[in-house]
Coordinates of C-alpha atoms and ligand atoms in Angstrom, one line a residue:
X1 CA 1.9 -2.9 64.3
X2 CA -1.0 -0.7 65.6
X3 CA -1.5 -2.1 69.0
X4 CA -2.7 -1.4 72.5
X5 CA -1.1 -2.7 75.7
X6 CA -2.6 -4.6 78.5
X7 CA -1.4 -3.5 81.9
X8 CA -0.2 -0.4 80.1
X9 CA -1.0 2.1 82.9
X10 CA 0.9 0.1 85.5
X11 CA 4.1 0.1 83.5
X12 CA 6.1 3.0 84.8
X13 CA 8.4 3.3 81.7
X14 CA 7.9 6.4 79.5
X15 CA 6.1 6.6 76.2
X16 CA 8.5 7.8 73.4
X17 CA 7.0 10.3 70.9
X18 CA 9.0 11.7 68.0
X19 CA 8.6 14.1 65.1
X20 CA 10.9 15.9 62.7
X21 CA 10.5 19.0 64.7
X22 CA 7.8 20.6 66.8
X23 CA 4.7 19.4 65.0
X24 CA 4.5 16.2 67.0
X25 CA 3.7 18.2 70.1
X26 CA 0.1 18.4 68.7
X27 CA 0.1 14.6 69.1
X28 CA 1.7 14.7 72.5
X29 CA -1.0 17.1 73.5
X30 CA -3.7 14.5 72.7
X31 CA -1.8 11.8 74.5
X32 CA -1.4 13.9 77.6
X33 CA -5.0 14.8 77.6
X34 CA -6.0 11.2 77.7
X35 CA -3.2 9.9 79.9
X36 CA -1.9 12.7 82.0
X37 CA -0.4 10.3 84.5
X38 CA 2.0 8.8 82.0
X39 CA 5.7 9.7 81.5
X40 CA 6.5 11.0 78.1
X41 CA 9.8 11.6 76.2
X42 CA 9.3 13.9 73.2
X43 CA 12.1 13.8 70.7
X44 CA 12.1 16.5 68.0
X45 CA 14.6 16.3 65.2
X46 CA 14.8 20.0 65.0
X47 CA 18.3 19.9 63.4
X48 CA 17.0 18.0 60.3
X49 CA 13.5 19.3 59.8
X50 CA 11.7 19.2 57.3
X51 CA 11.4 15.6 56.5
X52 CA 8.6 16.2 54.0
X53 CA 10.9 17.3 51.2
X54 CA 13.3 14.4 51.6
X55 CA 13.4 10.9 50.0
X56 CA 11.8 7.9 51.5
X57 CA 15.2 6.4 52.2
X58 CA 16.5 9.5 54.0
X59 CA 13.3 9.8 56.1
X60 CA 13.5 6.1 57.0
X61 CA 17.1 6.3 58.0
X62 CA 16.5 9.5 60.1
X63 CA 13.4 7.9 61.7
X64 CA 15.2 4.7 62.6
X65 CA 17.9 6.8 64.2
X66 CA 15.3 8.5 66.4
X67 CA 13.8 5.2 67.4
X68 CA 17.3 4.0 68.3
X69 CA 17.6 7.1 70.6
X70 CA 14.3 6.4 72.2
X71 CA 15.2 2.8 72.8
X72 CA 18.0 4.0 74.9
X73 CA 15.5 5.7 77.2
X74 CA 13.7 2.3 77.7
X75 CA 10.4 3.4 76.3
X76 CA 7.4 1.1 76.6
X77 CA 5.8 2.4 73.3
X78 CA 6.8 4.6 70.4
X79 CA 4.4 7.0 68.9
X80 CA 5.5 8.2 65.5
X81 CA 4.1 11.7 65.7
X82 CA 5.0 12.5 62.2
X83 CA 3.1 11.4 59.1
X84 CA 6.1 11.5 56.8
X85 CA 8.0 9.2 59.1
X86 CA 4.9 7.0 59.6
X87 CA 4.6 6.5 55.8
X88 CA 8.3 5.7 55.2
X89 CA 9.5 4.1 58.4
X90 CA 6.6 2.6 60.5
X91 CA 7.4 -1.0 59.5
X92 CA 11.1 -0.7 59.8
X93 CA 10.7 0.9 63.3
X94 CA 8.2 -1.8 64.4
X95 CA 10.7 -4.5 63.3
X96 CA 13.6 -2.7 65.0
X97 CA 11.9 -2.1 68.3
X98 CA 9.8 -5.2 68.7
X99 CA 8.2 -6.2 71.0
X100 CA 7.7 -2.6 72.0
X101 CA 4.5 -1.4 70.3
X102 CA 4.5 1.3 67.7
X103 CA 1.7 3.6 66.8
X104 CA 1.8 5.4 63.5
X105 CA -0.4 8.2 62.1
X106 CA -1.9 7.1 58.8
X107 CA -4.3 4.1 59.6
X108 CA -6.2 5.8 62.5
X109 CA -6.6 9.1 60.7
X110 CA -7.8 7.3 57.5
X111 CA -10.4 5.3 59.6
X112 CA -11.5 8.5 61.4
X113 CA -12.0 10.4 58.1
X114 CA -14.0 7.6 56.6
X115 CA -16.3 7.6 59.6
X116 CA -16.6 11.4 59.4
X117 CA -17.3 11.9 55.6
X118 CA -20.9 12.1 54.5
X119 CA -20.3 13.0 50.8
X120 CA -17.5 10.5 50.5
X121 CA -14.9 13.1 49.5
X122 CA -11.8 13.5 51.7
X123 CA -9.0 16.0 51.2
X124 CA -5.6 15.0 52.6
X125 CA -3.2 17.8 53.3
X126 CA 0.3 16.5 53.9
X127 CA 4.0 17.0 53.1
X128 CA 5.3 16.5 49.6
X129 CA 6.7 13.1 50.6
X130 CA 3.5 11.9 52.3
X131 CA 1.3 12.9 49.4
X132 CA 3.7 11.5 46.8
X133 CA 3.7 8.1 48.7
X134 CA 0.0 7.7 48.1
X135 CA -0.3 6.1 51.5
X136 CA -3.5 7.9 52.6
X137 CA -5.2 7.1 49.3
X138 CA -4.3 3.4 49.6
X139 CA -5.3 3.2 53.3
X140 CA -8.7 4.9 52.5
X141 CA -9.3 2.8 49.4
X142 CA -8.6 -0.4 51.4
X143 CA -11.3 0.5 53.9
X144 CA -13.9 2.0 51.5
X145 CA -13.1 2.1 47.7
X146 CA -16.2 4.3 47.1
X147 CA -14.5 7.3 48.8
X148 CA -12.8 9.9 46.6
X149 CA -9.5 11.1 47.9
X150 CA -7.8 14.4 46.9
X151 CA -4.3 14.8 48.1
X152 CA -2.5 18.2 48.2
X153 CA 1.1 18.7 49.3
X154 CA 1.1 21.8 51.4
X155 CA 4.8 21.7 52.4
X156 CA 5.2 25.4 53.1
X157 CA 2.8 25.1 56.0
X158 CA 5.4 23.1 57.9
X159 CA 7.8 26.1 57.7
X160 CA 5.1 28.5 58.8
X161 CA 4.2 26.3 61.8
X162 CA 7.9 25.9 62.7
X163 CA 8.2 29.7 62.5
X164 CA 5.1 30.3 64.6
X165 CA 3.3 32.1 61.7
X166 CA 0.1 30.2 62.2
X167 CA -2.4 33.1 61.6
X168 CA -2.4 36.4 59.8
X169 CA -2.2 37.2 56.1
X170 CA 0.8 35.1 55.2
X171 CA -0.7 31.9 56.7
X172 CA -4.0 32.7 55.1
X173 CA -2.5 33.4 51.7
X174 CA -0.6 30.1 51.8
X175 CA -3.6 28.0 52.8
X176 CA -5.8 29.8 50.2
X177 CA -3.3 29.2 47.5
X178 CA -3.0 25.5 48.3
X179 CA -6.6 24.4 49.0
X180 CA -8.8 27.3 48.0
X181 CA -9.5 26.0 44.5
X182 CA -10.7 22.7 45.7
X183 CA -13.3 24.4 47.9
X184 CA -14.7 26.4 44.9
X185 CA -15.9 23.2 43.2
X186 CA -19.5 21.9 43.7
X187 CA -17.9 18.5 44.5
X188 CA -15.8 19.8 47.4
X189 CA -14.6 17.6 50.2
X190 CA -16.5 17.6 53.5
X191 CA -13.6 16.2 55.5
X192 CA -9.9 17.2 55.7
X193 CA -7.2 14.9 57.1
X194 CA -4.5 17.1 58.6
X195 CA -2.0 14.6 57.3
X196 CA 1.0 16.4 58.9
X197 CA 1.3 16.9 62.6
X198 CA 2.3 20.5 62.1
X199 CA -1.0 21.4 60.5
X200 CA -3.3 21.4 63.6
X201 CA -1.6 24.7 64.4
X202 CA -3.1 26.2 61.3
X203 CA -6.6 24.8 62.1
X204 CA -8.3 28.2 62.3
X205 CA -6.9 29.4 58.9
X206 CA -7.8 26.1 57.3
X207 CA -11.4 26.2 58.5
X208 CA -11.5 29.8 57.4
X209 CA -10.6 28.9 53.8
X210 CA -12.5 25.5 53.6
X211 CA -15.6 26.6 55.4
X212 CA -17.1 26.0 58.8
X213 CA -18.9 22.9 57.7
X214 CA -15.8 20.9 57.0
X215 CA -14.6 18.2 59.5
X216 CA -10.9 18.3 60.3
X217 CA -9.2 15.0 61.3
X218 CA -6.4 15.5 63.7
X219 CA -3.9 12.6 63.5
X220 CA -2.9 12.9 67.2
X221 CA -6.5 12.6 68.4
X222 CA -7.2 9.7 66.1
X223 CA -4.1 7.8 67.1
X224 CA -4.5 8.4 70.8
X225 CA -7.8 6.5 70.7
X226 CA -5.8 3.4 69.8
X227 CA -3.9 3.4 73.0
X228 CA -5.6 1.4 75.6
X229 CA -4.3 3.2 78.7
X230 CA -6.1 5.9 80.6
X231 CA -4.3 7.4 83.5
X232 CA -4.8 10.3 85.8
X233 CA -2.2 12.4 87.4
X234 CA 0.4 15.1 86.7
X235 CA 2.1 15.0 83.3
X236 CA 5.8 14.1 83.4
X237 CA 7.5 15.2 80.2
X238 CA 11.0 15.3 79.0
X239 CA 11.9 17.2 75.8
X240 CA 14.9 16.2 73.7
X241 CA 15.9 18.2 70.6
X242 CA 18.7 17.6 68.1
X243 CA 19.2 21.3 67.5
X244 CA 19.6 24.2 69.9
X245 CA 16.9 24.5 72.5
X246 CA 16.4 28.3 72.1
X247 CA 14.1 27.9 69.1
X248 CA 12.1 25.1 70.5
X249 CA 11.2 26.3 74.0
X250 CA 9.2 29.4 73.1
X251 CA 7.0 27.3 70.7
X252 CA 6.2 24.5 73.1
X253 CA 3.4 26.3 75.0
X254 CA 1.6 27.2 71.8
X255 CA 1.7 23.7 70.5
X256 CA 1.1 21.9 73.7
X257 CA -1.4 24.2 75.3
X258 CA 0.4 24.3 78.6
X259 CA 3.3 26.4 80.0
X260 CA 6.5 24.5 79.7
X261 CA 8.9 27.0 81.0
X262 CA 9.6 24.7 83.9
X263 CA 10.5 21.9 81.6
X264 CA 13.8 22.8 80.0
X265 CA 14.4 21.1 76.7
X266 CA 17.6 19.1 76.4
X267 CA 19.9 19.2 73.4
X268 CA 21.1 15.7 72.4
X269 CA 24.1 15.0 70.2
X270 CA 22.4 12.6 67.8
X271 CA 25.6 11.6 66.0
X272 CA 27.4 10.8 69.2
X273 CA 24.5 8.7 70.5
X274 CA 24.2 6.8 67.3
X275 CA 27.9 6.2 67.0
X276 CA 28.1 4.9 70.6
X277 CA 25.2 2.5 69.9
X278 CA 27.0 1.4 66.7
X279 CA 30.3 0.7 68.6
X280 CA 28.4 -1.2 71.3
X281 CA 26.8 -3.4 68.6
X282 CA 30.1 -4.2 66.9
Ligands
DGL1 N1 5.2 16.8 61.0 C1 5.6 16.0 60.0 C2 4.5 15.2 59.4 O1 3.5 14.9 60.1 C3 6.6 16.4 59.0 C4 6.9 17.8 58.6 C5 8.2 17.9 57.9 O2 9.2 17.6 58.6 O3 8.3 18.2 56.7 O4 4.5 14.8 58.3

């Protein structure tokens, strides 16, 4: 499922990137930095965020719907820029969209964390659903069973990121409450997987609580290295959201690191698109 493409750069079709909301923009940011000449379609399911509190079945169904939308845009690759969707839907999406390659978040981040840890203790911060699935613990164990994995569901950080409350006392108190106790132990982790694509936004607060020596693994950066396509040029991005664009647009710049006022987000009617697809298939 994790794959790279030969002749990738010469294929003019866009790369489809999706997330439950705005968090996947941190992944898009890494992709754009490595491949600014590519065309990207970013799809944020802002109407149904968060995914992290929902059941595996619901997340899988929602994610498949988003892959179905991206297929209509003739994408040459899908990057699942959401850990929760990666955990519950990567295989289903790969089957659905084959032979289009699919990149998911967990395997590259697990491998990067194992490479980074010196004391063999990794903390995974993720949504409730990601942590409950045990996917990171399994992926790490399969690569190196001697590594200890501590998983903490830090779901509230998703809402804080969506709200843009990524620094200040409220963000600090939430991070402290979730992960502070782990860093009071002598046997504290030296590496943290930001196992939710919303969390790189809270990077500074997380380092503040965990200590400057900790290594943070950003899923987007780890996943981007898997894609064998380096291009130069001007980014060409299209933003699609399932809820109103008003909430999305002001947050784009903060997440993406570039001004996006000249790229208006487009609202898509997900139900209508999926129904049309269904009718066509029957
Ligand atoms: N950003 C997503 C992730 O990486 C999910 C956040 C959510 O929708 O709860 O898991």
